[in-house]
Coordinates of C-alpha atoms in Angstrom, one line a residue:
M194 CA -65.9 -37.3 41.1
R195 CA -65.1 -38.9 37.7
R196 CA -68.0 -37.2 35.9
F197 CA -66.6 -33.8 36.9
A198 CA -63.0 -34.6 36.0
T199 CA -63.2 -34.1 32.3
P200 CA -65.0 -30.7 32.3
M201 CA -62.7 -29.5 35.1
L202 CA -59.6 -30.6 33.2
A203 CA -60.9 -28.9 30.0
A204 CA -61.5 -25.7 31.9
A205 CA -58.0 -25.8 33.4
L206 CA -56.4 -26.3 30.0
A207 CA -58.4 -23.5 28.5
W208 CA -57.0 -21.1 31.1
A209 CA -53.5 -22.5 31.1
P210 CA -50.7 -20.1 30.1
G211 CA -50.2 -20.1 26.3
A212 CA -53.6 -21.8 25.6
P213 CA -55.7 -20.0 23.0
R214 CA -58.7 -18.4 24.5
A215 CA -62.0 -18.2 22.7
A216 CA -61.8 -14.4 22.6
E217 CA -58.4 -14.7 20.9
R218 CA -59.5 -16.9 18.1
P219 CA -60.6 -15.3 14.8
A220 CA -64.3 -14.7 15.0
I221 CA -65.3 -14.7 11.3
S222 CA -69.1 -15.2 10.8
D223 CA -70.0 -18.1 8.5
D224 CA -66.2 -18.7 7.9
V225 CA -66.1 -16.2 5.1
V226 CA -65.7 -12.4 4.7
K227 CA -68.1 -11.3 2.0
I228 CA -68.0 -8.0 0.2
G229 CA -70.8 -6.8 -2.0
V230 CA -70.5 -4.1 -4.7
L231 CA -73.9 -2.5 -5.1
T232 CA -73.6 -0.1 -8.1
D233 CA -74.9 1.1 -11.4
M234 CA -74.0 -1.5 -13.9
S235 CA -76.0 -0.3 -16.9
G236 CA -77.5 3.2 -16.3
Q237 CA -76.2 6.8 -16.7
F238 CA -73.7 6.5 -13.8
S239 CA -72.2 3.2 -15.0
H240 CA -69.2 5.0 -16.5
E241 CA -68.4 6.4 -13.1
S242 CA -68.9 3.1 -11.3
G243 CA -70.1 -0.2 -12.8
E244 CA -67.4 -2.6 -14.0
G245 CA -64.7 -0.2 -12.9
S246 CA -65.8 -0.3 -9.2
V247 CA -66.0 -4.1 -9.4
A248 CA -62.5 -4.3 -10.9
A249 CA -61.1 -2.1 -8.2
V250 CA -62.6 -4.1 -5.4
R251 CA -61.5 -7.3 -6.9
M252 CA -57.9 -5.9 -7.3
A253 CA -57.9 -5.1 -3.6
I254 CA -59.1 -8.6 -2.6
E255 CA -56.4 -10.2 -4.8
D256 CA -53.7 -7.8 -3.5
F257 CA -54.7 -8.6 0.1
G258 CA -54.1 -12.3 -0.7
G259 CA -57.6 -13.5 -1.1
T260 CA -58.0 -14.5 2.6
V261 CA -58.1 -12.7 5.9
L262 CA -57.6 -14.4 9.3
G263 CA -57.4 -17.7 7.4
R264 CA -60.8 -17.3 5.9
P265 CA -61.7 -16.7 2.2
I266 CA -62.8 -13.3 0.9
E267 CA -65.7 -13.5 -1.5
L268 CA -67.1 -10.8 -3.8
V269 CA -70.8 -10.4 -4.9
V270 CA -72.1 -7.8 -7.4
S271 CA -75.5 -6.4 -8.1
D272 CA -77.0 -3.5 -10.2
H273 CA -79.3 -1.2 -8.1
Q274 CA -80.7 0.3 -11.3
N275 CA -80.6 3.8 -9.6
K276 CA -83.7 2.8 -7.7
T277 CA -83.7 3.2 -3.9
D278 CA -86.3 0.4 -3.4
V279 CA -84.2 -2.0 -5.4
A280 CA -81.1 -1.0 -3.6
S281 CA -82.7 -1.3 -0.1
A282 CA -84.2 -4.7 -0.9
K283 CA -80.9 -6.0 -2.2
A284 CA -79.0 -4.7 0.8
R285 CA -81.4 -6.5 3.2
Q286 CA -81.1 -9.7 1.2
W287 CA -77.3 -9.5 1.2
Y288 CA -77.1 -8.7 4.9
D289 CA -79.8 -11.2 6.1
V290 CA -79.7 -14.1 3.7
D291 CA -76.3 -14.0 1.9
K292 CA -74.4 -12.8 5.0
V293 CA -72.6 -10.0 3.3
D294 CA -70.3 -8.1 5.7
M295 CA -69.7 -4.9 3.8
I296 CA -71.4 -3.2 0.9
A297 CA -69.2 -1.0 -1.3
N298 CA -69.5 1.8 -3.9
L299 CA -73.2 2.8 -3.7
I300 CA -73.2 5.4 -6.5
N301 CA -76.3 7.6 -6.6
S302 CA -76.9 9.5 -3.4
G303 CA -80.5 8.5 -3.0
V304 CA -79.4 4.9 -3.1
A305 CA -76.5 5.5 -0.6
L306 CA -78.8 7.3 1.9
S307 CA -81.2 4.4 1.9
V308 CA -78.6 1.6 2.1
V309 CA -76.6 3.2 5.0
N310 CA -79.8 3.0 7.1
V311 CA -80.2 -0.7 6.3
A312 CA -76.5 -1.2 7.3
R313 CA -77.2 0.5 10.6
D314 CA -80.4 -1.5 11.2
K315 CA -78.6 -4.8 10.4
N316 CA -75.4 -3.9 12.2
R317 CA -73.3 -4.4 9.1
I318 CA -71.0 -2.0 7.2
A319 CA -71.5 0.3 4.2
I320 CA -68.7 2.2 2.6
V321 CA -69.8 4.9 0.1
T322 CA -67.3 6.0 -2.6
G323 CA -69.5 6.7 -5.6
S324 CA -72.0 9.1 -4.1
G325 CA -71.4 12.6 -2.9
S326 CA -74.2 14.0 -0.7
S327 CA -72.7 15.5 2.4
R328 CA -75.8 14.4 4.3
L329 CA -74.1 11.0 4.5
T330 CA -71.8 12.5 7.2
G331 CA -74.4 15.1 8.4
D332 CA -77.9 14.5 9.6
A333 CA -77.9 11.0 7.8
C334 CA -74.7 9.7 9.4
T335 CA -74.7 6.3 11.0
P336 CA -72.2 4.4 13.2
N337 CA -72.0 1.7 10.5
S338 CA -71.2 3.8 7.4
I339 CA -68.1 5.6 6.0
H340 CA -68.0 8.3 3.3
Y341 CA -64.7 7.8 1.6
A342 CA -63.7 9.5 -1.6
Y343 CA -65.4 12.9 -1.8
D344 CA -68.5 14.8 -0.9
T345 CA -70.5 17.8 -2.1
Y346 CA -69.0 20.0 0.5
A347 CA -65.5 19.3 -0.6
L348 CA -66.4 19.7 -4.3
A349 CA -68.2 23.0 -3.5
K350 CA -65.3 24.3 -1.4
G351 CA -62.6 23.6 -4.0
T352 CA -64.4 24.7 -7.2
G353 CA -66.4 27.5 -5.6
S354 CA -63.3 29.1 -4.1
A355 CA -61.3 28.7 -7.3
M356 CA -64.1 30.4 -9.4
A357 CA -64.3 33.2 -6.8
K358 CA -60.6 33.9 -7.2
R359 CA -61.3 34.3 -10.9
G360 CA -64.0 36.9 -10.3
G361 CA -66.9 34.5 -10.4
D362 CA -69.1 36.2 -7.8
S363 CA -72.5 35.5 -9.4
W364 CA -73.9 32.0 -10.0
Y365 CA -76.7 30.3 -11.7
F366 CA -77.2 26.5 -11.1
L367 CA -78.3 23.7 -13.4
T368 CA -79.2 21.1 -10.8
A369 CA -80.0 17.4 -11.1
D370 CA -83.3 16.9 -9.3
Y371 CA -82.3 14.3 -6.8
A372 CA -80.4 14.0 -3.5
F373 CA -76.9 14.6 -4.9
G374 CA -77.8 17.6 -7.0
H375 CA -79.7 19.2 -4.2
A376 CA -76.8 18.8 -1.8
L377 CA -74.3 20.0 -4.3
E378 CA -76.3 23.2 -5.0
A379 CA -76.8 23.8 -1.3
D380 CA -73.1 23.3 -0.4
T381 CA -71.9 25.5 -3.3
T382 CA -74.4 28.2 -2.5
G383 CA -73.0 28.3 1.1
V384 CA -69.4 28.6 -0.2
V385 CA -70.4 31.3 -2.8
K386 CA -72.2 33.4 -0.2
A387 CA -69.5 33.0 2.4
L388 CA -67.0 34.5 -0.2
G389 CA -69.3 37.5 -0.8
G390 CA -70.9 36.2 -4.0
R391 CA -74.6 35.7 -4.8
V392 CA -76.8 33.2 -6.5
V393 CA -79.1 34.8 -9.1
G394 CA -81.1 31.7 -9.9
A395 CA -81.4 27.9 -10.4
V396 CA -83.3 25.4 -12.4
R397 CA -83.7 21.7 -11.6
Y398 CA -83.8 19.1 -14.3
P399 CA -85.1 15.5 -14.2
L400 CA -82.5 12.9 -13.6
N401 CA -83.0 11.3 -17.0
A402 CA -83.4 14.5 -19.0
L403 CA -81.4 14.2 -22.3
D404 CA -82.1 17.7 -23.7
Q405 CA -80.6 20.6 -21.7
S406 CA -81.4 23.4 -24.2
A407 CA -84.2 25.1 -22.4
F408 CA -82.3 25.0 -19.1
L409 CA -79.1 26.4 -20.6
L410 CA -81.0 29.2 -22.3
Q411 CA -82.3 30.3 -18.9
A412 CA -78.8 30.2 -17.5
Q413 CA -77.5 32.2 -20.4
S414 CA -80.1 34.9 -20.0
S415 CA -79.5 35.1 -16.2
G416 CA -76.3 37.1 -16.7
A417 CA -74.5 35.1 -14.0
K418 CA -70.8 34.9 -14.4
V419 CA -70.7 31.3 -13.5
V420 CA -73.0 28.5 -14.5
G421 CA -72.7 25.7 -12.0
L422 CA -73.5 22.2 -13.3
A423 CA -74.7 20.4 -10.2
G424 CA -75.1 17.0 -11.7
S425 CA -73.2 14.0 -12.9
G426 CA -73.1 11.3 -15.5
T427 CA -74.6 11.5 -19.0
V428 CA -76.7 14.6 -18.3
F429 CA -73.6 16.5 -17.3
V430 CA -71.8 15.6 -20.5
N431 CA -74.8 16.6 -22.6
A432 CA -75.0 19.9 -20.7
V433 CA -71.4 20.8 -21.4
K434 CA -71.8 19.9 -25.1
A435 CA -74.9 22.0 -25.4
A436 CA -73.3 25.0 -23.6
R437 CA -70.5 25.0 -26.1
E438 CA -73.0 24.8 -29.0
F439 CA -75.0 27.7 -27.7
G440 CA -71.8 29.8 -27.3
L441 CA -72.5 30.2 -23.6
T442 CA -68.8 30.4 -22.7
Q443 CA -67.3 31.8 -25.9
S444 CA -68.4 35.4 -25.1
G445 CA -66.0 35.5 -22.2
T446 CA -68.7 36.8 -19.8
Q447 CA -69.8 33.4 -18.5
A448 CA -67.9 30.3 -17.4
L449 CA -68.9 26.7 -16.7
A450 CA -68.1 25.2 -13.4
G451 CA -68.2 21.4 -13.3
L452 CA -69.2 20.6 -9.7
L453 CA -68.6 16.9 -10.2
V454 CA -66.4 15.9 -13.1
W455 CA -65.1 12.4 -13.7
I456 CA -62.1 11.8 -16.0
T457 CA -64.4 9.5 -18.1
D458 CA -66.5 12.6 -18.7
I459 CA -63.5 14.5 -20.1
R460 CA -62.7 11.5 -22.3
E461 CA -66.2 11.5 -23.8
L462 CA -66.3 15.3 -24.2
G463 CA -62.8 15.6 -25.7
L464 CA -60.4 18.4 -24.8
E465 CA -61.6 20.7 -27.5
T466 CA -65.0 20.9 -25.7
A467 CA -63.9 20.4 -22.1
Q468 CA -60.8 22.7 -22.1
G469 CA -60.7 25.3 -19.3
L470 CA -63.2 23.5 -17.1
I471 CA -62.3 24.0 -13.4
L472 CA -63.0 20.9 -11.2
T473 CA -62.2 19.5 -7.8
N474 CA -61.2 15.9 -7.4
A475 CA -59.7 13.4 -4.9
F476 CA -57.5 11.5 -7.3
Y477 CA -55.7 11.9 -10.6
W478 CA -53.8 9.0 -12.2
D479 CA -50.8 11.2 -13.2
R480 CA -50.3 12.8 -9.8
D481 CA -47.2 10.9 -8.7
D482 CA -45.3 7.7 -9.2
E483 CA -47.6 5.7 -6.9
T484 CA -50.8 6.8 -8.6
R485 CA -49.2 6.1 -12.0
A486 CA -48.1 2.6 -11.0
W487 CA -51.5 1.6 -9.6
S488 CA -53.4 3.2 -12.5
K489 CA -51.2 1.3 -15.0
R490 CA -52.4 -2.0 -13.4
F491 CA -56.1 -0.8 -13.5
Y492 CA -55.7 0.3 -17.1
A493 CA -54.5 -3.2 -18.0
R494 CA -57.8 -4.6 -16.8
M495 CA -60.3 -1.9 -17.9
G496 CA -58.7 -0.3 -20.9
R497 CA -59.1 3.1 -19.4
M498 CA -57.5 5.2 -16.6
P499 CA -59.1 5.1 -13.2
H500 CA -61.0 8.0 -11.5
M501 CA -61.5 8.8 -7.8
G502 CA -64.3 6.3 -7.5
D503 CA -62.2 3.5 -8.7
A504 CA -59.2 4.4 -6.6
G505 CA -61.5 5.0 -3.6
D506 CA -63.1 1.6 -4.0
Y507 CA -59.7 -0.1 -4.0
S508 CA -58.3 2.0 -1.1
S509 CA -61.4 1.6 1.1
T510 CA -61.6 -2.2 0.5
M511 CA -58.0 -2.6 1.5
H512 CA -58.6 -0.4 4.6
Y513 CA -61.6 -2.5 5.5
L514 CA -59.7 -5.8 5.2
K515 CA -56.8 -4.4 7.2
A516 CA -59.3 -3.5 9.9
V517 CA -60.8 -7.0 9.9
A518 CA -57.3 -8.5 10.4
A519 CA -56.5 -6.0 13.1
A520 CA -59.8 -6.6 14.9
G521 CA -59.6 -10.4 14.7
T522 CA -63.2 -10.5 13.6
D523 CA -65.6 -9.3 11.0
E524 CA -68.1 -8.0 13.6
A525 CA -69.2 -4.6 12.5
G526 CA -68.6 -2.6 15.7
A527 CA -65.1 -3.9 16.2
V528 CA -64.1 -3.4 12.5
M529 CA -65.5 0.1 12.4
A530 CA -63.5 1.0 15.5
R531 CA -60.3 -0.3 13.9
M532 CA -61.1 1.6 10.6
R533 CA -61.3 4.8 12.6
A534 CA -58.1 4.1 14.5
L535 CA -55.9 3.0 11.6
P536 CA -54.4 5.8 9.4
I537 CA -54.8 5.6 5.6
D538 CA -51.5 5.9 3.8
D539 CA -51.5 4.6 0.2
F540 CA -51.5 5.9 -3.3
F541 CA -55.0 7.3 -2.9
A542 CA -54.4 9.4 0.3
K543 CA -51.6 10.2 2.6
G544 CA -52.4 10.7 6.3
G545 CA -56.1 10.0 5.7
R546 CA -58.3 9.3 8.7
I547 CA -61.9 8.5 9.4
R548 CA -63.7 10.8 11.8
E549 CA -66.5 10.0 14.2
D550 CA -69.1 11.2 11.6
G551 CA -67.8 8.6 9.1
R552 CA -66.0 11.1 6.9
M553 CA -62.6 10.0 5.5
V554 CA -60.6 13.2 5.6
H555 CA -57.8 13.6 3.0
D556 CA -56.5 16.3 0.6
M557 CA -58.5 17.3 -2.4
Y558 CA -57.2 18.8 -5.6
V559 CA -58.4 21.6 -7.9
Y560 CA -57.6 21.0 -11.5
E561 CA -58.1 22.8 -14.8
V562 CA -58.7 20.8 -18.0
K563 CA -55.9 21.2 -20.5
S564 CA -56.3 22.5 -24.0
P565 CA -55.5 20.1 -26.9
A566 CA -52.2 21.9 -27.4
E567 CA -51.2 21.4 -23.7
S568 CA -51.9 17.7 -23.6
T569 CA -49.0 15.4 -24.3
G570 CA -50.8 12.2 -24.8
E571 CA -53.9 10.0 -24.2
W572 CA -55.5 10.7 -20.8
D573 CA -53.2 13.7 -20.1
Y574 CA -56.1 15.9 -19.2
Y575 CA -55.5 17.9 -16.0
K576 CA -53.2 20.6 -14.7
L577 CA -53.0 21.1 -11.0
R578 CA -54.2 24.5 -9.7
E579 CA -54.4 24.0 -6.0
V580 CA -54.1 21.5 -3.2
V581 CA -56.9 21.8 -0.6
P582 CA -55.7 20.2 2.7
G583 CA -58.1 17.7 4.2
E584 CA -58.8 19.8 7.3
Q585 CA -60.0 22.6 5.0
A586 CA -61.6 20.5 2.3
F587 CA -64.4 18.9 4.4
R588 CA -67.0 20.3 6.6
P589 CA -65.6 21.0 10.1
L590 CA -67.0 18.9 12.9
R591 CA -68.2 22.0 14.8
D592 CA -70.6 22.6 11.9
S593 CA -71.8 19.0 11.6
A594 CA -75.4 17.9 12.0
C595 CA -74.3 14.3 12.7
P596 CA -75.8 13.2 16.0
L597 CA -72.7 11.1 16.6
V598 CA -70.4 14.1 16.9
R599 CA -69.6 15.4 20.4
K600 CA -69.4 19.1 20.3
T601 CA -67.6 21.3 22.8
N602 CA -68.1 25.0 23.2

């Protein structure tokens, strides 16, 4: 009887009223919550991610208090070099060996599409803020990934509709030849045709192409009213500069549409060159008092104003940590369920929510780049043209190709 007394007493105490049960204790794997920023630290997209994304995630960790459920929050960083094999290998190492719980940023759509599959296979979490391909919440959706800041459908919907209202009913695309560019061209084509417009042609350029002259000459000779730049980063900046040099827009018969424009691009271009560009964005530092307050703090660290990627990295990291706290664990399934259940109300988005396909739904904004005469100071670049409500900005679930979506007739 004595040898059974101690186990029986322990069992009785474990089930006594007020005693902490095992399921109620924080279940944090390896006694640490580890976040990895996998981004472009040195390539053509580093101005849209890189050190800025690292700073934003670090700010979120600090603002959360540096711990969650009594455990420390750690940050690791790596450069994926815009190579899908490098990104996938690093993600596997982080998840398997370094016990990273969530990977953030993931700029470059090819990289993002590969890493979300690794997250699914390893039952960890990936939050995409830097990349735009709408496939991430379409046929390539996973139960372990979230697409947070923007996507190609929302960019196409905002800018395509705005150009149509200005009479831009014929388009020619200069498209970056990788996953993001392809998705952006396809989504914008769908919007243009739905509004009664037509696409007269397209040319795809290599991701690392520096000279856009030949491509722009084709666009100029096409006679299209709108030349859609379906690319990002250094190549986008070079294309806008070259278009101005060729006089593509000065005639008044053709207009440039920047289908993904970062505020850092406008900074590099200068208002004299960029003025009049129509663009769609999820965030502008000067939108309201909350955006200005957070952006001032970011500016103090980075020496520049933040863009939607930076703001999205901060907001999504805070949302992830809140979900871990609410779930009482860092187990991926439980955290993902909490992230979908909790609303997002911060400086980045009001009334934001994460759908079953992984899409974070929030308002988007159509802006026009100011002329030098309209700007009142440094970083005062945009004037608001339209607010696109979240339910209209992103692809409706009824049209989704995501296998996780339950459709009703």
